[in-house]
Amino acid sequence: MSSASPHRSIYLGIDVGTGSARAGLFDESGKLLGSASSPIQIWKQGDCIEQSSTDIWLAVCSAVKSARSLANVHAHEVKGLGFAATCSLVAIDSDGEPVSVSWSGDLRRNVIVWMDHRAVNQAERINSSNSPVLQYSGGAVSPEMQPPKLLWVKENLQESWSMAFRWMDLSDWLSYRATGDDTRSLCTTVCKWTYLGHAHMEVNEKDLRNIETCGWDDEFWEEIGLGDLMEGHHTKIGRSVAFPGHALGSGLTTDAAHELDLLAGIPVGTSLIDAHAGGVGVMESVPEADSKSEEGDANALGQRMVLVCGTSTCHMAVSRSKLFIPGVWGPYWSAMVPEYWLSEGGQSATGALLDHIIENHVASPHLANRAASQSISPFQLLNKILESLMHDLASPFLAALTSDLHVLPDFHGNRSPVADPKAKGMVSGLTLDSSEKDLALLYLATVQGIAYGTRHIVEHCNAQGHKINMLLACGGLSKNALYIQEHADIIGYPIVLPRESESVLLGAAILGSVAAKKYSSLSEAMKALNAAGQVIHPSTDPRVKKYHDGKYRIFRELYQQQLSHRAIMAEALS
């Protein structure tokens, strides 16, 4: 590393996703210098999906070391770091050791993964309370949020419940593991724990260091049967809550610095959920012309929606005023961009759904072998097959290949906007064909179904007061050209891709830059470090719009048919 400059200021972003821990190093212009990932273990048994915080921390350490080596960055050049992670739930005892959340009793398995759906019944019971708190969660909590999961553990794993000293969102646990400071993030607590962030509206951000939490609604927790979590000034779920990017403790502890091969004392910023870090990493990535045209417009951010497209997709939109939107989480005050209200739509399975569709088709092994022989991904090969099919069948445009094939993508329930965790996936138009061409068509129809779901969310948000007219996309699926073009065509708005493809890592690194006092606020850091890349425009062919309008009608009808089927069978079984 002898060529590295001793005068550089580098910021480290760490992101723990569903399948891996990743680390990225960025310079003062927001340019990615290098990144690396390390896989993490996952256990799946029915609706129960679990991980190990010990395994996750080891993967984080490995990824950080590899990224620094690849980026040719000295430890002393790293001036700040931040964490982002899935909104998984971590249980630890008073010594910081893992507490099992698994039927198996396996102590390693102390993390309930975000997509775990064991607590569907608990969520239904909580929602029946009609607590005023629920209006800030789109009217209902999801089984993917923390109160239902906590209630499930209390009712099913009493020994674990009595042993657990801290219940933490994964990204908060990571920052706690790094600094020893148990200050929670407004992002995690507001979005996943029903913390009322707007209780902080009158509190100066600079005075938050030792503030007692003021946003917990004790009556809500008592009513749902979790009043014991209020003991000790909410010690088990968070006594102190701060804005994302707030400098924690005395920075990186000696032990954590040794494990990460970094210097002790490096500032560490309060964390973000991974999707929200993607929002911070991309929200200001607008083309220069658009940026200039919006100068002076205080509501410019309110015209944008960020799509964080990975295993699932999160749809982030902010506004100056609070908007209550049924089936859309929020409004969450300052949960992503300080002093803006966040509305958060979502689809629980997008990348995971495409993987499922491909891997469970009989043609999948042959496709994977062909893709490997050409040194391309299965998605790239499928996109090529579709282009060939379009020409072979003289289709007027690629999307028209699926005129007889329709997919409702709710294979893991519907998060937004109908908020129905019991929703199921539907496919209309199956044949006996088992070829790669059939797989390609099913893949395209699934991509379109996902895009219709996003269109439904955008239309629903705009009908409730948002003014979205531009999308910004990041995450793994945003690198798939067909996926993004279909979304642009179906939704009818341009989609901006960021200059740096690793937006979640950049968002996490921005937390470090704010903690290090490089920037006075998260908003200032976003404007300095976000940058636009390619812009994907909707098709100007009126036939494409007419086609998608027709398929969108069918998409909406499929769910209504499912509700009808559900009612018929409920009557038949009564």
Tab-separated table of C-alpha atoms in Angstrom, residues 135-424:
chain	number	residue	atom	x	y	z
A	135	GLN	CA	-51.529	5.376	12.096
A	136	TYR	CA	-47.787	6.039	11.769
A	137	SER	CA	-47.253	2.553	10.308
A	138	GLY	CA	-49.672	2.801	7.414
A	139	GLY	CA	-52.511	1.782	9.715
A	140	ALA	CA	-51.091	-1.630	10.627
A	141	VAL	CA	-47.867	-3.304	11.701
A	142	SER	CA	-46.385	-5.943	9.437
A	143	PRO	CA	-45.136	-9.319	10.707
A	144	GLU	CA	-41.767	-8.060	9.398
A	145	MET	CA	-41.722	-5.337	12.079
A	146	GLN	CA	-40.346	-5.860	15.562
A	147	PRO	CA	-43.369	-5.706	17.964
A	148	PRO	CA	-45.019	-8.846	16.498
A	149	LYS	CA	-41.713	-10.729	16.556
A	150	LEU	CA	-41.066	-9.700	20.145
A	151	LEU	CA	-44.550	-10.844	21.134
A	152	TRP	CA	-43.967	-14.176	19.394
A	153	VAL	CA	-40.764	-14.781	21.369
A	154	LYS	CA	-42.460	-13.882	24.659
A	155	GLU	CA	-45.293	-16.313	23.936
A	156	ASN	CA	-43.196	-19.172	22.567
A	157	LEU	CA	-39.644	-18.991	23.982
A	158	GLN	CA	-40.083	-17.914	27.597
A	159	GLU	CA	-36.544	-18.817	28.661
A	160	SER	CA	-35.063	-16.687	25.865
A	161	TRP	CA	-37.445	-13.876	26.759
A	162	SER	CA	-36.239	-13.840	30.367
A	163	MET	CA	-32.559	-14.030	29.336
A	164	ALA	CA	-32.601	-11.240	26.771
A	165	PHE	CA	-31.195	-7.966	28.135
A	166	ARG	CA	-31.224	-6.039	24.852
A	167	TRP	CA	-33.418	-6.375	21.771
A	168	MET	CA	-31.825	-4.488	18.886
A	169	ASP	CA	-32.274	-3.823	15.221
A	170	LEU	CA	-29.312	-5.376	13.411
A	171	SER	CA	-27.778	-2.086	12.263
A	172	ASP	CA	-28.020	-0.686	15.816
A	173	TRP	CA	-26.401	-3.854	17.160
A	174	LEU	CA	-23.535	-3.394	14.693
A	175	SER	CA	-22.882	0.179	15.826
A	176	TYR	CA	-23.176	-0.965	19.474
A	177	ARG	CA	-20.721	-3.811	18.795
A	178	ALA	CA	-18.317	-1.285	17.260
A	179	THR	CA	-18.572	1.480	19.885
A	180	GLY	CA	-20.188	0.118	23.055
A	181	ASP	CA	-22.759	2.937	22.770
A	182	ASP	CA	-26.369	1.698	22.886
A	183	THR	CA	-27.866	4.815	21.283
A	184	ARG	CA	-30.455	3.671	18.751
A	185	SER	CA	-31.230	5.234	15.383
A	186	LEU	CA	-34.348	7.261	14.623
A	187	CYS	CA	-34.430	5.256	11.397
A	188	THR	CA	-34.702	1.810	12.963
A	189	THR	CA	-36.842	2.696	15.977
A	190	VAL	CA	-39.332	4.803	14.025
A	191	CYS	CA	-39.655	2.482	11.034
A	192	LYS	CA	-39.695	-0.901	12.788
A	193	TRP	CA	-40.479	-0.376	16.474
A	194	THR	CA	-43.383	2.184	16.436
A	195	TYR	CA	-41.182	4.866	18.045
A	196	LEU	CA	-42.776	8.270	17.415
A	197	GLY	CA	-39.863	10.226	15.992
A	198	HIS	CA	-41.796	13.485	15.751
A	199	ALA	CA	-41.537	13.696	19.539
A	200	HIS	CA	-38.005	14.951	18.744
A	201	MET	CA	-39.219	17.795	16.523
A	202	GLU	CA	-38.583	20.400	19.197
A	203	VAL	CA	-35.224	18.932	20.219
A	204	ASN	CA	-32.070	20.417	18.737
A	205	GLU	CA	-30.059	17.710	16.954
A	206	LYS	CA	-26.867	18.834	18.731
A	207	ASP	CA	-28.480	18.277	22.152
A	208	LEU	CA	-29.328	14.628	21.552
A	209	ARG	CA	-26.253	13.068	23.089
A	210	ASN	CA	-27.780	11.983	26.384
A	211	ILE	CA	-31.463	12.557	25.747
A	212	GLU	CA	-33.889	10.112	27.321
A	213	THR	CA	-36.164	8.643	24.688
A	214	CYS	CA	-39.375	10.615	24.373
A	215	GLY	CA	-41.118	8.765	21.545
A	216	TRP	CA	-42.081	5.425	23.092
A	217	ASP	CA	-45.828	5.064	23.638
A	218	ASP	CA	-45.961	3.026	26.848
A	219	GLU	CA	-49.728	2.505	26.620
A	220	PHE	CA	-49.313	0.767	23.247
A	221	TRP	CA	-46.694	-1.656	24.597
A	222	GLU	CA	-48.804	-2.381	27.696
A	223	GLU	CA	-51.888	-2.975	25.562
A	224	ILE	CA	-50.207	-5.514	23.281
A	225	GLY	CA	-48.758	-7.455	26.223
A	226	LEU	CA	-45.164	-6.198	26.153
A	227	GLY	CA	-45.264	-3.700	28.989
A	228	ASP	CA	-42.230	-5.356	30.620
A	229	LEU	CA	-40.097	-3.824	27.857
A	230	MET	CA	-40.795	-0.391	29.390
A	231	GLU	CA	-38.852	-1.274	32.557
A	232	GLY	CA	-35.608	0.572	33.296
A	233	HIS	CA	-36.516	3.526	31.085
A	234	HIS	CA	-36.854	1.260	28.027
A	235	THR	CA	-33.350	-0.205	28.479
A	236	LYS	CA	-34.179	-3.384	26.574
A	237	ILE	CA	-35.360	-1.576	23.436
A	238	GLY	CA	-33.511	1.748	23.636
A	239	ARG	CA	-33.085	4.487	26.233
A	240	SER	CA	-31.370	6.890	23.831
A	241	VAL	CA	-32.338	7.613	20.214
A	242	ALA	CA	-30.490	9.912	17.800
A	243	PHE	CA	-30.542	11.123	14.207
A	244	PRO	CA	-28.683	8.939	11.668
A	245	GLY	CA	-25.038	10.027	11.475
A	246	HIS	CA	-24.847	11.172	15.108
A	247	ALA	CA	-21.346	10.399	16.474
A	248	LEU	CA	-21.511	7.442	18.879
A	249	GLY	CA	-19.542	7.149	22.113
A	250	SER	CA	-15.796	7.668	21.719
A	251	GLY	CA	-15.787	6.095	18.282
A	252	LEU	CA	-14.448	2.652	17.463
A	253	THR	CA	-13.428	0.722	20.595
A	254	THR	CA	-9.965	-0.784	20.921
A	255	ASP	CA	-11.333	-4.314	20.608
A	256	ALA	CA	-13.488	-3.561	17.568
A	257	ALA	CA	-10.630	-1.647	15.921
A	258	HIS	CA	-8.364	-4.662	16.389
A	259	GLU	CA	-10.957	-7.009	14.866
A	260	LEU	CA	-11.589	-4.714	11.903
A	261	ASP	CA	-7.892	-3.832	11.477
A	262	LEU	CA	-8.667	-0.127	11.831
A	263	LEU	CA	-7.617	2.582	14.302
A	264	ALA	CA	-9.395	3.000	17.618
A	265	GLY	CA	-11.421	6.184	18.039
A	266	ILE	CA	-12.570	6.502	14.412
A	267	PRO	CA	-15.984	8.272	14.497
A	268	VAL	CA	-18.948	5.944	13.963
A	269	GLY	CA	-22.328	7.360	12.956
A	270	THR	CA	-25.727	6.224	14.201
A	271	SER	CA	-26.973	3.627	11.727
A	272	LEU	CA	-29.575	3.262	8.983
A	273	ILE	CA	-31.672	0.350	7.734
A	274	ASP	CA	-30.069	-0.814	4.472
A	275	ALA	CA	-32.886	0.397	2.201
A	276	HIS	CA	-32.826	3.798	3.887
A	277	ALA	CA	-29.055	3.970	3.440
A	278	GLY	CA	-29.746	3.393	-0.255
A	279	GLY	CA	-32.087	6.374	-0.130
A	280	VAL	CA	-29.411	8.531	1.500
A	281	GLY	CA	-26.897	7.308	-1.090
A	282	VAL	CA	-29.064	8.165	-4.099
A	283	MET	CA	-31.800	10.708	-3.235
A	284	GLU	CA	-29.725	13.702	-4.418
A	285	SER	CA	-28.361	11.903	-7.502
A	286	VAL	CA	-30.307	14.021	-9.976
A	287	PRO	CA	-28.886	15.124	-13.359
A	288	GLU	CA	-27.320	18.573	-13.256
A	289	ALA	CA	-30.028	20.104	-15.465
A	290	ASP	CA	-32.778	18.831	-13.161
A	291	SER	CA	-30.859	19.980	-10.114
A	292	LYS	CA	-30.555	23.526	-11.486
A	293	SER	CA	-34.212	23.653	-12.517
A	294	GLU	CA	-35.196	22.688	-8.976
A	295	GLU	CA	-32.987	25.254	-7.229
A	296	GLY	CA	-35.032	27.176	-4.721
A	297	ASP	CA	-37.782	24.580	-4.753
A	298	ALA	CA	-38.061	23.415	-1.164
A	299	ASN	CA	-40.221	20.498	-2.273
A	300	ALA	CA	-37.816	19.150	-4.934
A	301	LEU	CA	-37.062	16.044	-2.871
A	302	GLY	CA	-40.795	15.416	-2.642
A	303	GLN	CA	-40.998	14.804	-6.401
A	304	ARG	CA	-38.659	11.811	-6.219
A	305	MET	CA	-39.104	8.215	-5.167
A	306	VAL	CA	-36.140	5.942	-4.494
A	307	LEU	CA	-36.418	2.267	-5.416
A	308	VAL	CA	-33.964	0.153	-3.446
A	309	CYS	CA	-34.123	-3.057	-5.456
A	310	GLY	CA	-32.586	-6.153	-3.937
A	311	THR	CA	-34.006	-9.299	-2.337
A	312	SER	CA	-37.036	-7.102	-1.710
A	313	THR	CA	-37.791	-3.598	-2.983
A	314	CYS	CA	-38.369	-0.565	-0.791
A	315	HIS	CA	-40.058	2.541	-2.188
A	316	MET	CA	-38.921	5.701	-0.389
A	317	ALA	CA	-40.625	9.084	-0.787
A	318	VAL	CA	-40.274	12.138	1.454
A	319	SER	CA	-42.435	15.183	2.040
A	320	ARG	CA	-42.419	18.344	4.142
A	321	SER	CA	-45.887	17.563	5.478
A	322	LYS	CA	-46.980	14.293	7.019
A	323	LEU	CA	-49.135	12.161	4.732
A	324	PHE	CA	-51.123	9.245	6.131
A	325	ILE	CA	-51.331	6.623	3.390
A	326	PRO	CA	-53.132	3.319	4.052
A	327	GLY	CA	-50.895	0.350	3.281
A	328	VAL	CA	-47.734	2.480	3.096
A	329	TRP	CA	-45.504	2.575	6.164
A	330	GLY	CA	-45.129	5.945	7.825
A	331	PRO	CA	-45.267	8.854	7.926
A	332	TYR	CA	-41.926	8.573	9.709
A	333	TRP	CA	-40.360	11.849	10.839
A	334	SER	CA	-36.612	12.169	10.106
A	335	ALA	CA	-36.237	8.416	9.616
A	336	MET	CA	-34.159	8.938	6.461
A	337	VAL	CA	-33.705	12.607	5.521
A	338	PRO	CA	-33.647	14.899	8.583
A	339	GLU	CA	-36.808	16.959	9.082
A	340	TYR	CA	-38.673	15.305	6.211
A	341	TRP	CA	-41.526	12.845	6.669
A	342	LEU	CA	-40.825	9.480	5.039
A	343	SER	CA	-43.416	7.305	3.309
A	344	GLU	CA	-42.165	3.766	2.746
A	345	GLY	CA	-43.816	1.354	0.364
A	346	GLY	CA	-42.427	-2.073	-0.296
A	347	GLN	CA	-42.555	-5.425	-2.035
A	348	SER	CA	-41.363	-8.270	0.186
A	349	ALA	CA	-40.034	-10.439	-2.631
A	350	THR	CA	-38.555	-9.062	-5.863
A	351	GLY	CA	-35.005	-10.307	-6.377
A	352	ALA	CA	-35.946	-13.308	-4.242
A	353	LEU	CA	-39.006	-13.892	-6.428
A	354	LEU	CA	-37.032	-13.765	-9.674
A	355	ASP	CA	-34.521	-16.227	-8.220
A	356	HIS	CA	-37.400	-18.497	-7.168
A	357	ILE	CA	-39.057	-18.364	-10.595
A	358	ILE	CA	-35.808	-19.161	-12.403
A	359	GLU	CA	-34.425	-21.809	-10.032
A	360	ASN	CA	-37.686	-23.779	-9.905
A	361	HIS	CA	-38.155	-24.028	-13.684
A	362	VAL	CA	-37.123	-27.309	-15.296
A	363	ALA	CA	-34.932	-25.438	-17.797
A	364	SER	CA	-32.945	-23.702	-15.039
A	365	PRO	CA	-29.900	-26.079	-14.872
A	366	HIS	CA	-29.389	-25.916	-18.642
A	367	LEU	CA	-29.741	-22.131	-18.587
A	368	ALA	CA	-27.207	-21.834	-15.752
A	369	ASN	CA	-24.696	-23.988	-17.626
A	370	ARG	CA	-25.120	-21.978	-20.828
A	371	ALA	CA	-24.728	-18.698	-18.953
A	372	ALA	CA	-21.575	-19.952	-17.238
A	373	SER	CA	-20.082	-21.080	-20.553
A	374	GLN	CA	-20.608	-17.544	-21.908
A	375	SER	CA	-19.311	-15.923	-18.680
A	376	ILE	CA	-22.553	-14.000	-18.193
A	377	SER	CA	-25.298	-14.133	-15.565
A	378	PRO	CA	-28.527	-16.107	-16.100
A	379	PHE	CA	-30.362	-12.758	-16.199
A	380	GLN	CA	-28.173	-11.518	-19.054
A	381	LEU	CA	-28.760	-14.753	-20.966
A	382	LEU	CA	-32.521	-14.510	-20.420
A	383	ASN	CA	-32.473	-10.931	-21.703
A	384	LYS	CA	-30.649	-12.138	-24.838
A	385	ILE	CA	-33.170	-14.963	-25.353
A	386	LEU	CA	-36.026	-12.451	-25.136
A	387	GLU	CA	-34.403	-10.192	-27.743
A	388	SER	CA	-34.095	-13.177	-30.080
A	389	LEU	CA	-37.698	-14.196	-29.432
A	390	MET	CA	-38.909	-10.699	-30.232
A	391	HIS	CA	-37.232	-10.852	-33.645
A	392	ASP	CA	-38.179	-14.483	-34.340
A	393	LEU	CA	-41.855	-13.889	-33.529
A	394	ALA	CA	-41.943	-10.450	-35.180
A	395	SER	CA	-43.296	-9.000	-31.937
A	396	PRO	CA	-43.935	-5.230	-32.182
A	397	PHE	CA	-41.908	-4.673	-28.987
A	398	LEU	CA	-40.319	-6.905	-26.364
A	399	ALA	CA	-42.959	-6.458	-23.660
A	400	ALA	CA	-45.665	-7.770	-26.016
A	401	LEU	CA	-44.190	-11.281	-25.728
A	402	THR	CA	-46.193	-11.783	-22.522
A	403	SER	CA	-49.659	-10.882	-23.829
A	404	ASP	CA	-50.969	-14.301	-22.675
A	405	LEU	CA	-48.918	-14.542	-19.463
A	406	HIS	CA	-49.698	-12.574	-16.296
A	407	VAL	CA	-48.077	-12.695	-12.853
A	408	LEU	CA	-49.286	-11.361	-9.498
A	409	PRO	CA	-45.953	-11.228	-7.615
A	410	ASP	CA	-47.317	-11.529	-4.054
A	411	PHE	CA	-45.548	-14.860	-3.390
A	412	HIS	CA	-44.493	-13.562	0.061
A	413	GLY	CA	-47.609	-11.510	0.758
A	414	ASN	CA	-48.313	-7.907	-0.198
A	415	ARG	CA	-46.556	-5.250	1.861
A	416	SER	CA	-47.870	-2.232	-0.107
A	417	PRO	CA	-50.315	-0.845	-0.866
A	418	VAL	CA	-52.942	-3.464	0.113
A	419	ALA	CA	-50.911	-4.608	3.165
A	420	ASP	CA	-52.096	-8.212	3.003
A	421	PRO	CA	-49.492	-10.642	4.402
A	422	LYS	CA	-51.787	-13.533	3.408
A	423	ALA	CA	-51.749	-12.570	-0.290
A	424	LYS	CA	-50.397	-15.268	-2.595
